[in-house]
Each structure stands twice: as structure tokens, then as C-alpha cells.
PDB file of C-alpha atoms and ligand atoms in Angstrom:
ATOM      1  CA  UNK A   1       7.799  14.684  13.096  1.00 96.00           C
ATOM      2  CA  UNK A   2       9.436  11.564  11.921  1.00 98.00           C
ATOM      3  CA  UNK A   3       8.016  10.369   8.521  1.00 98.00           C
ATOM      4  CA  UNK A   4       9.180   7.041   7.497  1.00 98.00           C
ATOM      5  CA  UNK A   5       8.586   5.757   4.004  1.00 98.00           C
ATOM      6  CA  UNK A   6       9.599   1.795   3.241  1.00 98.00           C
ATOM      7  CA  UNK A   7       8.570  -0.359   0.003  1.00 97.00           C
ATOM      8  CA  UNK A   8       9.919  -2.031  -2.737  1.00 96.00           C
ATOM      9  CA  UNK A   9      12.433  -0.586  -5.732  1.00 93.00           C
ATOM     10  CA  UNK A  10      11.142   1.992  -7.825  1.00 94.00           C
ATOM     11  CA  UNK A  11       7.775   2.082  -6.489  1.00 97.00           C
ATOM     12  CA  UNK A  12       8.414   5.969  -5.935  1.00 96.00           C
ATOM     13  CA  UNK A  13       9.126   6.030  -2.889  1.00 97.00           C
ATOM     14  CA  UNK A  14      12.535   7.858  -2.791  1.00 96.00           C
ATOM     15  CA  UNK A  15      10.405  10.797  -5.242  1.00 96.00           C
ATOM     16  CA  UNK A  16       7.806  10.951  -2.522  1.00 98.00           C
ATOM     17  CA  UNK A  17      10.528  10.844   0.542  1.00 98.00           C
ATOM     18  CA  UNK A  18      12.455  14.338  -1.304  1.00 98.00           C
ATOM     19  CA  UNK A  19       9.080  15.721  -1.960  1.00 98.00           C
ATOM     20  CA  UNK A  20       7.872  15.502   1.545  1.00 98.00           C
ATOM     21  CA  UNK A  21      11.109  16.462   2.910  1.00 98.00           C
ATOM     22  CA  UNK A  22      11.085  19.501   1.087  1.00 98.00           C
ATOM     23  CA  UNK A  23       7.107  20.179   1.626  1.00 98.00           C
ATOM     24  CA  UNK A  24       7.644  19.958   5.448  1.00 98.00           C
ATOM     25  CA  UNK A  25      11.165  21.417   5.663  1.00 98.00           C
ATOM     26  CA  UNK A  26      12.517  18.367   7.086  1.00 98.00           C
ATOM     27  CA  UNK A  27      16.110  16.764   6.302  1.00 98.00           C
ATOM     28  CA  UNK A  28      15.797  13.460   4.054  1.00 98.00           C
ATOM     29  CA  UNK A  29      18.040  10.301   4.390  1.00 98.00           C
ATOM     30  CA  UNK A  30      17.618   7.733   1.591  1.00 98.00           C
ATOM     31  CA  UNK A  31      18.880   4.468   3.337  1.00 98.00           C
ATOM     32  CA  UNK A  32      19.320   2.458   0.161  1.00 98.00           C
ATOM     33  CA  UNK A  33      22.540   4.886  -0.539  1.00 98.00           C
ATOM     34  CA  UNK A  34      24.019   3.519   2.457  1.00 98.00           C
ATOM     35  CA  UNK A  35      23.655   0.140   1.376  1.00 98.00           C
ATOM     36  CA  UNK A  36      24.486   0.873  -1.916  1.00 98.00           C
ATOM     37  CA  UNK A  37      27.701   2.783  -1.090  1.00 98.00           C
ATOM     38  CA  UNK A  38      28.700   0.076   0.978  1.00 98.00           C
ATOM     39  CA  UNK A  39      28.912  -2.262  -2.080  1.00 98.00           C
ATOM     40  CA  UNK A  40      30.581   0.328  -4.353  1.00 98.00           C
ATOM     41  CA  UNK A  41      33.133   0.578  -1.737  1.00 98.00           C
ATOM     42  CA  UNK A  42      33.375  -3.369  -1.420  1.00 98.00           C
ATOM     43  CA  UNK A  43      33.819  -3.492  -5.332  1.00 98.00           C
ATOM     44  CA  UNK A  44      36.207  -0.832  -5.559  1.00 98.00           C
ATOM     45  CA  UNK A  45      38.420  -2.953  -3.080  1.00 98.00           C
ATOM     46  CA  UNK A  46      37.852  -6.122  -4.698  1.00 98.00           C
ATOM     47  CA  UNK A  47      36.088  -7.369  -1.282  1.00 98.00           C
ATOM     48  CA  UNK A  48      33.824 -10.327  -1.788  1.00 98.00           C
ATOM     49  CA  UNK A  49      30.317  -9.071  -1.216  1.00 98.00           C
ATOM     50  CA  UNK A  50      29.610 -11.782   0.819  1.00 97.00           C
ATOM     51  CA  UNK A  51      32.251 -11.324   3.336  1.00 98.00           C
ATOM     52  CA  UNK A  52      30.870 -10.336   5.962  1.00 98.00           C
ATOM     53  CA  UNK A  53      33.443  -9.217   8.699  1.00 98.00           C
ATOM     54  CA  UNK A  54      35.243  -6.789   5.798  1.00 98.00           C
ATOM     55  CA  UNK A  55      31.441  -5.708   4.412  1.00 98.00           C
ATOM     56  CA  UNK A  56      30.647  -4.732   8.405  1.00 98.00           C
ATOM     57  CA  UNK A  57      34.359  -2.958   8.556  1.00 98.00           C
ATOM     58  CA  UNK A  58      33.303  -0.714   5.564  1.00 98.00           C
ATOM     59  CA  UNK A  59      30.066  -0.097   6.518  1.00 98.00           C
ATOM     60  CA  UNK A  60      31.538   1.193  10.076  1.00 98.00           C
ATOM     61  CA  UNK A  61      33.502   4.032   8.203  1.00 96.00           C
ATOM     62  CA  UNK A  62      30.993   4.892   5.075  1.00 97.00           C
ATOM     63  CA  UNK A  63      30.216   8.480   4.483  1.00 97.00           C
ATOM     64  CA  UNK A  64      28.135   9.300   1.678  1.00 97.00           C
ATOM     65  CA  UNK A  65      30.561  12.591   0.934  1.00 97.00           C
ATOM     66  CA  UNK A  66      32.940  10.060  -0.405  1.00 98.00           C
ATOM     67  CA  UNK A  67      30.787   8.878  -3.334  1.00 98.00           C
ATOM     68  CA  UNK A  68      29.312  10.393  -6.453  1.00 97.00           C
ATOM     69  CA  UNK A  69      25.295   9.522  -6.330  1.00 96.00           C
ATOM     70  CA  UNK A  70      25.765   8.905 -10.020  1.00 94.00           C
ATOM     71  CA  UNK A  71      28.142   5.981  -9.612  1.00 96.00           C
ATOM     72  CA  UNK A  72      25.560   4.612  -6.520  1.00 97.00           C
ATOM     73  CA  UNK A  73      22.402   4.589  -8.875  1.00 94.00           C
ATOM     74  CA  UNK A  74      23.612   2.061 -11.122  1.00 92.00           C
ATOM     75  CA  UNK A  75      21.865  -1.484 -11.569  1.00 89.00           C
ATOM     76  CA  UNK A  76      25.093  -3.165 -10.635  1.00 93.00           C
ATOM     77  CA  UNK A  77      25.557  -1.101  -7.561  1.00 96.00           C
ATOM     78  CA  UNK A  78      21.725  -1.468  -6.625  1.00 94.00           C
ATOM     79  CA  UNK A  79      22.065  -5.400  -6.642  1.00 93.00           C
ATOM     80  CA  UNK A  80      25.632  -5.270  -4.997  1.00 97.00           C
ATOM     81  CA  UNK A  81      23.492  -3.081  -2.031  1.00 97.00           C
ATOM     82  CA  UNK A  82      21.059  -5.764  -1.732  1.00 95.00           C
ATOM     83  CA  UNK A  83      23.675  -8.836  -1.303  1.00 96.00           C
ATOM     84  CA  UNK A  84      25.560  -6.864   1.447  1.00 98.00           C
ATOM     85  CA  UNK A  85      22.450  -5.574   3.273  1.00 97.00           C
ATOM     86  CA  UNK A  86      21.824  -9.162   3.540  1.00 96.00           C
ATOM     87  CA  UNK A  87      24.904  -9.551   6.042  1.00 97.00           C
ATOM     88  CA  UNK A  88      23.639  -8.869   9.602  1.00 97.00           C
ATOM     89  CA  UNK A  89      26.989  -7.017  10.586  1.00 98.00           C
ATOM     90  CA  UNK A  90      26.730  -4.331   7.625  1.00 98.00           C
ATOM     91  CA  UNK A  91      22.853  -3.682   9.183  1.00 98.00           C
ATOM     92  CA  UNK A  92      24.662  -3.088  12.562  1.00 98.00           C
ATOM     93  CA  UNK A  93      27.123  -1.097  11.455  1.00 98.00           C
ATOM     94  CA  UNK A  94      24.424   1.304   9.497  1.00 98.00           C
ATOM     95  CA  UNK A  95      22.026   0.982  12.443  1.00 98.00           C
ATOM     96  CA  UNK A  96      23.154   3.708  14.394  1.00 98.00           C
ATOM     97  CA  UNK A  97      24.184   6.565  12.018  1.00 98.00           C
ATOM     98  CA  UNK A  98      20.278   6.077  10.604  1.00 98.00           C
ATOM     99  CA  UNK A  99      18.539   6.108  14.210  1.00 98.00           C
ATOM    100  CA  UNK A 100      20.437   8.978  14.947  1.00 98.00           C
ATOM    101  CA  UNK A 101      19.365  10.414  11.619  1.00 98.00           C
ATOM    102  CA  UNK A 102      15.571   9.843  12.424  1.00 98.00           C
ATOM    103  CA  UNK A 103      15.913  11.413  15.961  1.00 97.00           C
ATOM    104  CA  UNK A 104      17.502  14.710  15.119  1.00 97.00           C
ATOM    105  CA  UNK A 105      15.499  17.841  16.986  1.00 96.00           C
ATOM    106  CA  UNK A 106      12.768  18.919  14.555  1.00 95.00           C
ATOM    107  CA  UNK A 107      12.277  15.456  12.966  1.00 97.00           C
ATOM    108  CA  UNK A 108      13.216  14.047   9.485  1.00 98.00           C
ATOM    109  CA  UNK A 109      12.011  12.029   6.554  1.00 98.00           C
ATOM    110  CA  UNK A 110      13.997   8.663   6.210  1.00 98.00           C
ATOM    111  CA  UNK A 111      13.412   6.278   3.247  1.00 98.00           C
ATOM    112  CA  UNK A 112      14.400   2.487   2.827  1.00 98.00           C
ATOM    113  CA  UNK A 113      12.896  -0.880   3.725  1.00 97.00           C
ATOM    114  CA  UNK A 114      13.058  -1.347   7.177  1.00 97.00           C
ATOM    115  CA  UNK A 115      12.645   2.163   8.710  1.00 98.00           C
ATOM    116  CA  UNK A 116       9.327   1.728  10.015  1.00 98.00           C
ATOM    117  CA  UNK A 117       9.589  -1.729  11.528  1.00 97.00           C
ATOM    118  CA  UNK A 118      13.708  -1.357  12.909  1.00 97.00           C
ATOM    119  CA  UNK A 119      14.861   1.840  12.731  1.00 98.00           C
ATOM    120  CA  UNK A 120      12.355   4.184  13.802  1.00 98.00           C
ATOM    121  CA  UNK A 121       9.223   1.863  14.996  1.00 98.00           C
ATOM    122  CA  UNK A 122       8.221   5.011  16.836  1.00 97.00           C
ATOM    123  CA  UNK A 123       7.830   7.397  13.924  1.00 98.00           C
ATOM    124  CA  UNK A 124       5.013   9.424  13.742  1.00 97.00           C
ATOM    125  CA  UNK A 125       3.947   8.586  10.301  1.00 98.00           C
ATOM    126  CA  UNK A 126       4.809   5.250   8.640  1.00 98.00           C
ATOM    127  CA  UNK A 127       4.163   4.569   4.893  1.00 98.00           C
ATOM    128  CA  UNK A 128       4.743   1.611   2.860  1.00 98.00           C
ATOM    129  CA  UNK A 129       4.559   2.380  -1.102  1.00 98.00           C
ATOM    130  CA  UNK A 130       4.320  -0.341  -3.564  1.00 98.00           C
ATOM    131  CA  UNK A 131       3.526  -0.825  -6.733  1.00 98.00           C
ATOM    132  CA  UNK A 132       2.936  -3.675  -9.486  1.00 98.00           C
ATOM    133  CA  UNK A 133       5.862  -5.312 -10.092  1.00 98.00           C
ATOM    134  CA  UNK A 134       5.695  -4.923 -14.284  1.00 98.00           C
ATOM    135  CA  UNK A 135       5.120  -0.792 -13.612  1.00 98.00           C
ATOM    136  CA  UNK A 136       8.388  -0.763 -11.343  1.00 98.00           C
ATOM    137  CA  UNK A 137      10.328  -2.254 -14.268  1.00 97.00           C
ATOM    138  CA  UNK A 138       8.844  -0.236 -16.943  1.00 97.00           C
ATOM    139  CA  UNK A 139      10.016   2.794 -14.698  1.00 96.00           C
ATOM    140  CA  UNK A 140      13.544   1.320 -13.861  1.00 94.00           C
ATOM    141  CA  UNK A 141      13.867   0.697 -17.386  1.00 96.00           C
ATOM    142  CA  UNK A 142      13.423   4.284 -18.249  1.00 96.00           C
ATOM    143  CA  UNK A 143      15.434   5.475 -15.549  1.00 92.00           C
ATOM    144  CA  UNK A 144      18.511   3.292 -16.405  1.00 92.00           C
ATOM    145  CA  UNK A 145      17.941   3.775 -19.864  1.00 94.00           C
ATOM    146  CA  UNK A 146      18.170   7.888 -19.192  1.00 93.00           C
ATOM    147  CA  UNK A 147      21.181   7.550 -17.408  1.00 89.00           C
ATOM    148  CA  UNK A 148      23.081   5.521 -20.490  1.00 92.00           C
ATOM    149  CA  UNK A 149      22.625   2.067 -19.364  1.00 89.00           C
ATOM    150  CA  UNK A 150      21.961  -0.664 -22.137  1.00 91.00           C
ATOM    151  CA  UNK A 151      19.414  -2.677 -20.563  1.00 92.00           C
ATOM    152  CA  UNK A 152      16.351  -4.744 -21.550  1.00 96.00           C
ATOM    153  CA  UNK A 153      13.297  -4.318 -19.539  1.00 96.00           C
ATOM    154  CA  UNK A 154      13.163  -7.889 -19.166  1.00 97.00           C
ATOM    155  CA  UNK A 155      16.130  -7.734 -17.883  1.00 96.00           C
ATOM    156  CA  UNK A 156      15.554  -5.566 -15.523  1.00 96.00           C
ATOM    157  CA  UNK A 157      12.058  -7.192 -14.372  1.00 97.00           C
ATOM    158  CA  UNK A 158      14.038  -9.886 -13.346  1.00 97.00           C
ATOM    159  CA  UNK A 159      16.511  -8.225 -11.481  1.00 94.00           C
ATOM    160  CA  UNK A 160      13.563  -6.534  -9.527  1.00 95.00           C
ATOM    161  CA  UNK A 161      11.818  -9.845  -9.028  1.00 96.00           C
ATOM    162  CA  UNK A 162      15.360 -11.162  -7.563  1.00 95.00           C
ATOM    163  CA  UNK A 163      15.915  -8.039  -5.485  1.00 93.00           C
ATOM    164  CA  UNK A 164      12.714  -8.067  -4.148  1.00 95.00           C
ATOM    165  CA  UNK A 165      12.857 -11.946  -2.902  1.00 95.00           C
ATOM    166  CA  UNK A 166      16.387 -11.255  -1.292  1.00 94.00           C
ATOM    167  CA  UNK A 167      15.116  -8.186   0.566  1.00 94.00           C
ATOM    168  CA  UNK A 168      12.003  -9.624   1.840  1.00 95.00           C
ATOM    169  CA  UNK A 169      13.621 -12.983   2.368  1.00 96.00           C
ATOM    170  CA  UNK A 170      16.617 -12.153   4.368  1.00 95.00           C
ATOM    171  CA  UNK A 171      16.412 -13.242   8.250  1.00 93.00           C
ATOM    172  CA  UNK A 172      17.719  -9.755   9.401  1.00 93.00           C
ATOM    173  CA  UNK A 173      15.257  -7.078   9.297  1.00 93.00           C
ATOM    174  CA  UNK A 174      13.654  -7.986   5.709  1.00 94.00           C
ATOM    175  CA  UNK A 175      11.695  -6.073   3.562  1.00 94.00           C
ATOM    176  CA  UNK A 176       8.167  -5.807   4.918  1.00 93.00           C
ATOM    177  CA  UNK A 177       5.513  -3.060   6.193  1.00 96.00           C
ATOM    178  CA  UNK A 178       5.281  -1.881   9.800  1.00 97.00           C
ATOM    179  CA  UNK A 179       1.868  -3.336  11.431  1.00 97.00           C
ATOM    180  CA  UNK A 180       0.929   0.554  11.622  1.00 96.00           C
ATOM    181  CA  UNK A 181       2.169   1.333   8.054  1.00 98.00           C
ATOM    182  CA  UNK A 182      -0.449   3.235   5.527  1.00 98.00           C
ATOM    183  CA  UNK A 183      -0.178   1.956   2.105  1.00 98.00           C
ATOM    184  CA  UNK A 184       0.216   3.966  -0.927  1.00 98.00           C
ATOM    185  CA  UNK A 185       0.126   1.726  -4.311  1.00 98.00           C
ATOM    186  CA  UNK A 186       1.412   4.048  -6.939  1.00 98.00           C
ATOM    187  CA  UNK A 187       0.853   1.575 -10.062  1.00 98.00           C
ATOM    188  CA  UNK A 188      -1.762   3.884 -11.374  1.00 97.00           C
ATOM    189  CA  UNK A 189      -0.596   6.957  -9.588  1.00 97.00           C
ATOM    190  CA  UNK A 190       1.495   9.946 -10.907  1.00 95.00           C
ATOM    191  CA  UNK A 191       4.057  11.488  -8.611  1.00 96.00           C
ATOM    192  CA  UNK A 192       1.580  14.304  -7.612  1.00 98.00           C
ATOM    193  CA  UNK A 193      -1.118  12.198  -6.857  1.00 98.00           C
ATOM    194  CA  UNK A 194       1.035   9.873  -4.792  1.00 98.00           C
ATOM    195  CA  UNK A 195       2.328  13.212  -2.972  1.00 98.00           C
ATOM    196  CA  UNK A 196      -1.361  14.186  -2.293  1.00 98.00           C
ATOM    197  CA  UNK A 197      -2.281  11.089  -0.758  1.00 98.00           C
ATOM    198  CA  UNK A 198       0.689  10.925   1.385  1.00 98.00           C
ATOM    199  CA  UNK A 199       0.343  14.563   2.585  1.00 98.00           C
ATOM    200  CA  UNK A 200      -3.306  13.768   3.368  1.00 98.00           C
ATOM    201  CA  UNK A 201      -2.179  10.815   5.833  1.00 98.00           C
ATOM    202  CA  UNK A 202       0.787  12.948   7.449  1.00 98.00           C
ATOM    203  CA  UNK A 203      -2.133  16.377   8.352  1.00 97.00           C
ATOM    204  CA  UNK A 204      -4.704  13.106   9.333  1.00 96.00           C
ATOM    205  CA  UNK A 205      -1.403  11.813  11.735  1.00 93.00           C
ATOM    206  CA  UNK A 206      -1.246  15.812  12.773  1.00 89.00           C
ATOM    207  CA  UNK A 207      -4.690  16.655  13.663  1.00 89.00           C
ATOM    208  CA  UNK A 208      -4.623  13.847  16.013  1.00 82.00           C
TER     209      UNK A 208
HETATM  210  O1  C5P B 301      16.213   1.689  -2.310  1.00 70.29           O
HETATM  211  P1  C5P B 301      17.921   1.205  -2.851  1.00 70.29           P
HETATM  212  O2  C5P B 301      17.221   0.646  -4.505  1.00 70.29           O
HETATM  213  O3  C5P B 301      18.682   2.250  -3.103  1.00 70.29           O
HETATM  214  O4  C5P B 301      17.980   0.025  -1.668  1.00 70.29           O
HETATM  215  C1  C5P B 301      19.338  -0.775  -2.284  1.00 70.29           C
HETATM  216  C2  C5P B 301      19.328  -2.148  -1.564  1.00 70.29           C
HETATM  217  O5  C5P B 301      19.853  -1.881  -0.328  1.00 70.29           O
HETATM  218  C3  C5P B 301      18.020  -2.508  -1.360  1.00 70.29           C
HETATM  219  O6  C5P B 301      17.833  -3.404  -2.919  1.00 70.29           O
HETATM  220  C4  C5P B 301      17.850  -2.951   0.031  1.00 70.29           C
HETATM  221  O7  C5P B 301      18.614  -4.498  -0.395  1.00 70.29           O
HETATM  222  C5  C5P B 301      19.118  -2.247   0.451  1.00 70.29           C
HETATM  223  N1  C5P B 301      18.402  -1.965   1.645  1.00 70.29           N
HETATM  224  C6  C5P B 301      17.827  -1.988   2.632  1.00 70.29           C
HETATM  225  N2  C5P B 301      17.483  -1.247   3.688  1.00 70.29           N
HETATM  226  C7  C5P B 301      17.207  -0.199   3.810  1.00 70.29           C
HETATM  227  C8  C5P B 301      17.282   0.389   2.516  1.00 70.29           C
HETATM  228  C9  C5P B 301      18.224  -0.399   1.557  1.00 70.29           C
HETATM  229  O8  C5P B 301      17.820  -3.401   3.070  1.00 70.29           O
HETATM  230  N3  C5P B 301      16.855   0.523   4.751  1.00 70.29           N
END
């Protein structure tokens, strides 16, 4: 069974993906980490994040095992990830790896922005997870402050809006729900409620 979860930043899709993978005993790939790793590698090497050829070359060799996840989760790397993610060459370089993961024997859970539309349009279950931007900014602010970053909630809100715009307006694989995705709005849901709703959707699909 392939379960894909697309949606906006800090909507709760990452937590949901991890929990669903555990619940169904499936491997999980957070595809955002791939774009974050490309951005981090480019920053480390002093490569311009808009240099498509150089960033695509880094993407072709990217291995998440070479990175400490905490270094990839910062706000700066998140913004950088959305810049390199708009480069077609980077997306093409990361395509095969993601597709192979999705089609592992036994299935997989993947979360990102274009998984249901581009990477695995044949997935058994497609979820689109979103929440009001103010609520997402509140969650992200708490997460970043907890990681020791000195940010204000207003600055986080502005960054999220900028990232949403860049992710949904790019030409190549823009962030959008697949036509057959089931929508989950987590604005007024806690992680347990969100998980219960997702399991309901998966079980309904399995019965068919
Ligand atoms: O989900 P996360 O915030 O870690 O993703 C970082 C950035 O990577 C996103 O803002 C988006 O630009 C990009 N991304 C993407 N396609 C995916 C996953 C992430 O373009 N499948």
C-alpha cells in the first residue's frame, strides 16, 4: 500500500506521515528533507541557490545519511529548500529516488508537496493536509523556539506566506492537491484527531 501525504508547511503532515508509517509498519520518506539537504549542501559549498546546474549536480549525489537532521530543520534551510525546489533540474535529479521509494515492495508512506501529483500518482491513498496560515505560524514558531532559534511569530508568519507562494506558484511540480486526494484541515485538530481521521480514510480505501 502506498500512502502519500501532501500539504503545506507545518500543517501536521510530517507528524501524521510518521505515525501512519508506524501504524501500518511501512517505511517512511519525508521528501522535504531531500530538498533541505540539497539547500544545505549548496550553502556549505558556497553555491548560489539559484544556480540550477550546480544545485542539480549536488542533488544527484545527495544522501540523507551525510546530514544531521537537526541541521536540516532550521528556518534558514527551509527557506533555502523552497528556493532550490523551484529548479527543474533539482526536481528531476531527485525524482528517481523518490519514485523508487514509493514503489518499494510492500508499500511506503511519503510526504511532501507533489507526491500525489508527480511522484506517485498511482498511490492507493492520497491525503492533502492543510491548516490556516496563522495556526501553522503558531506551531512553527513554537517548534523553532524549542530548537533554540530566536524568531518572532510574525516573522515566521511572513516566511510561511512567502514559502507557500513560492511552492504553489513555481512552474515545475507546484504544490497542489491531487484531484482524488482526501482533504484534512488540521486547524482545529490535535495530532490524535488527525491520525484518527487519516486511519478512517485508509481503512475505507482498503475495504474497496
Ligand atoms: O516539508 P518541508 O518544509 O521540509 O519542505 C521544505 C521545502 O521543500 C518546501 O517548502 C518545498 O519547497 C520543498 N518540497 C518540494 N516538494 C516536496 C517536498 C518539499 O518542493 N515533495
